[in-house]
Amino acid sequence: MIKIFIAFAIFAAIALFALMKGGDIDMGGEKHGMDAPHAEQAAPAAPAATPAAPAPAEPAK
C-alpha cells in the first residue's frame, strides 16, 4: 500500500514540475465571458486544383 502512495507522490511531483515549466498555463477551464481569448479567423482555403486530363489510350497492337 505504501508503494501506491509513493508512486502517487512521485507522479504528482512530476506533474507539478511539468505544469510549472509549461509557462502561461490557464487551469481555469472553459472561458465563456468577454475575457476569453478569441482565435483569429483562419485564412480561406486555396481553391481546389483542376483535375488532370486523362492520359491518351495507347493504340491496340
Short mmCIF file of N, CA and C in Angstrom, two decimals:
data_model
loop_
_atom_site.label_atom_id
_atom_site.label_comp_id
_atom_site.label_asym_id
_atom_site.label_seq_id
_atom_site.Cartn_x
_atom_site.Cartn_y
_atom_site.Cartn_z
N MET A 1 0.82 -1.19 0.00
CA MET A 1 0.00 0.00 0.00
C MET A 1 0.87 1.26 0.00
N ILE A 2 1.97 1.19 0.71
CA ILE A 2 2.85 2.36 0.76
C ILE A 2 3.44 2.66 -0.61
N LYS A 3 3.61 1.61 -1.43
CA LYS A 3 4.16 1.81 -2.78
C LYS A 3 3.22 2.66 -3.62
N ILE A 4 1.92 2.48 -3.43
CA ILE A 4 0.94 3.27 -4.19
C ILE A 4 1.06 4.74 -3.82
N PHE A 5 1.19 5.03 -2.52
CA PHE A 5 1.31 6.42 -2.08
C PHE A 5 2.61 7.05 -2.57
N ILE A 6 3.68 6.29 -2.54
CA ILE A 6 4.97 6.80 -3.02
C ILE A 6 4.90 7.07 -4.52
N ALA A 7 4.30 6.15 -5.27
CA ALA A 7 4.16 6.34 -6.72
C ALA A 7 3.29 7.55 -7.02
N PHE A 8 2.21 7.73 -6.26
CA PHE A 8 1.34 8.89 -6.47
C PHE A 8 2.09 10.19 -6.18
N ALA A 9 2.86 10.22 -5.11
CA ALA A 9 3.62 11.42 -4.77
C ALA A 9 4.64 11.75 -5.85
N ILE A 10 5.31 10.73 -6.37
CA ILE A 10 6.28 10.96 -7.45
C ILE A 10 5.57 11.47 -8.70
N PHE A 11 4.44 10.84 -9.05
CA PHE A 11 3.69 11.28 -10.23
C PHE A 11 3.19 12.71 -10.05
N ALA A 12 2.69 13.05 -8.86
CA ALA A 12 2.20 14.41 -8.61
C ALA A 12 3.34 15.42 -8.70
N ALA A 13 4.51 15.06 -8.19
CA ALA A 13 5.65 15.96 -8.27
C ALA A 13 6.07 16.20 -9.71
N ILE A 14 6.09 15.14 -10.51
CA ILE A 14 6.44 15.29 -11.93
C ILE A 14 5.40 16.14 -12.65
N ALA A 15 4.12 15.91 -12.34
CA ALA A 15 3.06 16.69 -12.99
C ALA A 15 3.16 18.16 -12.61
N LEU A 16 3.38 18.46 -11.35
CA LEU A 16 3.52 19.86 -10.93
C LEU A 16 4.76 20.50 -11.55
N PHE A 17 5.84 19.76 -11.63
CA PHE A 17 7.05 20.28 -12.27
C PHE A 17 6.79 20.62 -13.73
N ALA A 18 6.09 19.72 -14.45
CA ALA A 18 5.79 19.97 -15.86
C ALA A 18 4.87 21.17 -16.03
N LEU A 19 3.89 21.32 -15.14
CA LEU A 19 2.98 22.46 -15.23
C LEU A 19 3.70 23.77 -14.93
N MET A 20 4.60 23.75 -13.97
CA MET A 20 5.34 24.97 -13.63
C MET A 20 6.29 25.37 -14.76
N LYS A 21 6.87 24.40 -15.44
CA LYS A 21 7.79 24.70 -16.54
C LYS A 21 7.04 25.04 -17.83
N GLY A 22 5.74 24.80 -17.86
CA GLY A 22 4.95 25.00 -19.07
C GLY A 22 4.71 26.45 -19.44
N GLY A 23 4.99 27.36 -18.55
CA GLY A 23 4.78 28.76 -18.87
C GLY A 23 3.39 29.22 -18.46
N ASP A 24 2.74 29.98 -19.34
CA ASP A 24 1.44 30.58 -19.03
C ASP A 24 0.33 29.56 -19.30
N ILE A 25 0.07 28.71 -18.33
CA ILE A 25 -0.98 27.69 -18.48
C ILE A 25 -2.19 28.14 -17.68
N ASP A 26 -3.34 28.20 -18.33
CA ASP A 26 -4.57 28.60 -17.67
C ASP A 26 -5.33 27.35 -17.25
N MET A 27 -5.42 27.11 -15.97
CA MET A 27 -6.12 25.92 -15.46
C MET A 27 -7.55 26.26 -15.05
N GLY A 28 -8.10 27.36 -15.59
CA GLY A 28 -9.42 27.82 -15.18
C GLY A 28 -10.56 27.17 -15.91
N GLY A 29 -10.31 26.29 -16.83
CA GLY A 29 -11.40 25.65 -17.56
C GLY A 29 -11.84 26.47 -18.75
N GLU A 30 -13.02 26.17 -19.25
CA GLU A 30 -13.53 26.87 -20.43
C GLU A 30 -13.92 28.29 -20.07
N LYS A 31 -13.65 29.21 -20.97
CA LYS A 31 -14.00 30.61 -20.77
C LYS A 31 -15.14 30.97 -21.71
N HIS A 32 -16.16 31.60 -21.15
CA HIS A 32 -17.30 31.99 -21.97
C HIS A 32 -17.58 33.48 -21.91
N GLY A 33 -16.82 34.22 -21.15
CA GLY A 33 -17.07 35.64 -20.99
C GLY A 33 -16.31 36.47 -22.02
N MET A 34 -16.31 37.77 -21.79
CA MET A 34 -15.63 38.68 -22.70
C MET A 34 -14.11 38.58 -22.56
N ASP A 35 -13.63 38.05 -21.45
CA ASP A 35 -12.19 37.96 -21.26
C ASP A 35 -11.58 36.75 -21.94
N ALA A 36 -12.40 35.97 -22.61
CA ALA A 36 -11.90 34.77 -23.29
C ALA A 36 -11.13 35.19 -24.54
N PRO A 37 -9.94 34.65 -24.74
CA PRO A 37 -9.19 34.98 -25.96
C PRO A 37 -9.85 34.33 -27.17
N HIS A 38 -9.93 35.09 -28.23
CA HIS A 38 -10.54 34.57 -29.45
C HIS A 38 -9.45 34.25 -30.45
N ALA A 39 -9.54 33.11 -31.06
CA ALA A 39 -8.58 32.73 -32.10
C ALA A 39 -8.87 33.55 -33.35
N GLU A 40 -7.81 33.92 -34.05
CA GLU A 40 -8.01 34.66 -35.29
C GLU A 40 -8.68 33.77 -36.32
N GLN A 41 -9.45 34.39 -37.19
CA GLN A 41 -10.13 33.63 -38.22
C GLN A 41 -9.10 33.01 -39.15
N ALA A 42 -9.32 31.77 -39.51
CA ALA A 42 -8.40 31.07 -40.40
C ALA A 42 -8.53 31.63 -41.82
N ALA A 43 -7.44 31.63 -42.54
CA ALA A 43 -7.46 32.09 -43.92
C ALA A 43 -8.27 31.11 -44.76
N PRO A 44 -8.99 31.62 -45.76
CA PRO A 44 -9.76 30.69 -46.59
C PRO A 44 -8.84 29.72 -47.32
N ALA A 45 -9.32 28.53 -47.52
CA ALA A 45 -8.52 27.50 -48.18
C ALA A 45 -8.31 27.87 -49.64
N ALA A 46 -7.21 27.43 -50.19
CA ALA A 46 -6.92 27.68 -51.60
C ALA A 46 -7.91 26.90 -52.45
N PRO A 47 -8.26 27.45 -53.61
CA PRO A 47 -9.21 26.71 -54.45
C PRO A 47 -8.62 25.38 -54.89
N ALA A 48 -9.49 24.43 -55.07
CA ALA A 48 -9.04 23.10 -55.46
C ALA A 48 -8.44 23.15 -56.86
N ALA A 49 -7.40 22.38 -57.07
CA ALA A 49 -6.76 22.34 -58.37
C ALA A 49 -7.68 21.65 -59.37
N THR A 50 -7.55 22.06 -60.63
CA THR A 50 -8.36 21.42 -61.66
C THR A 50 -7.86 20.00 -61.86
N PRO A 51 -8.74 19.07 -62.13
CA PRO A 51 -8.30 17.68 -62.30
C PRO A 51 -7.44 17.54 -63.55
N ALA A 52 -6.50 16.65 -63.50
CA ALA A 52 -5.60 16.42 -64.63
C ALA A 52 -6.36 15.73 -65.76
N ALA A 53 -5.94 16.03 -66.99
CA ALA A 53 -6.58 15.40 -68.15
C ALA A 53 -6.17 13.93 -68.19
N PRO A 54 -7.07 13.06 -68.60
CA PRO A 54 -6.71 11.64 -68.66
C PRO A 54 -5.65 11.39 -69.73
N ALA A 55 -4.80 10.43 -69.48
CA ALA A 55 -3.74 10.09 -70.42
C ALA A 55 -4.36 9.46 -71.66
N PRO A 56 -3.80 9.75 -72.84
CA PRO A 56 -4.36 9.15 -74.05
C PRO A 56 -4.14 7.64 -74.05
N ALA A 57 -5.12 6.93 -74.54
CA ALA A 57 -5.03 5.47 -74.58
C ALA A 57 -4.06 5.06 -75.68
N GLU A 58 -3.27 4.02 -75.42
CA GLU A 58 -2.35 3.52 -76.44
C GLU A 58 -3.14 2.70 -77.45
N PRO A 59 -2.78 2.82 -78.71
CA PRO A 59 -3.50 2.02 -79.72
C PRO A 59 -3.22 0.53 -79.52
N ALA A 60 -4.22 -0.28 -79.79
CA ALA A 60 -4.07 -1.73 -79.65
C ALA A 60 -3.17 -2.25 -80.76
N LYS A 61 -2.34 -3.21 -80.46
CA LYS A 61 -1.42 -3.76 -81.46
C LYS A 61 -1.91 -5.06 -81.98
#
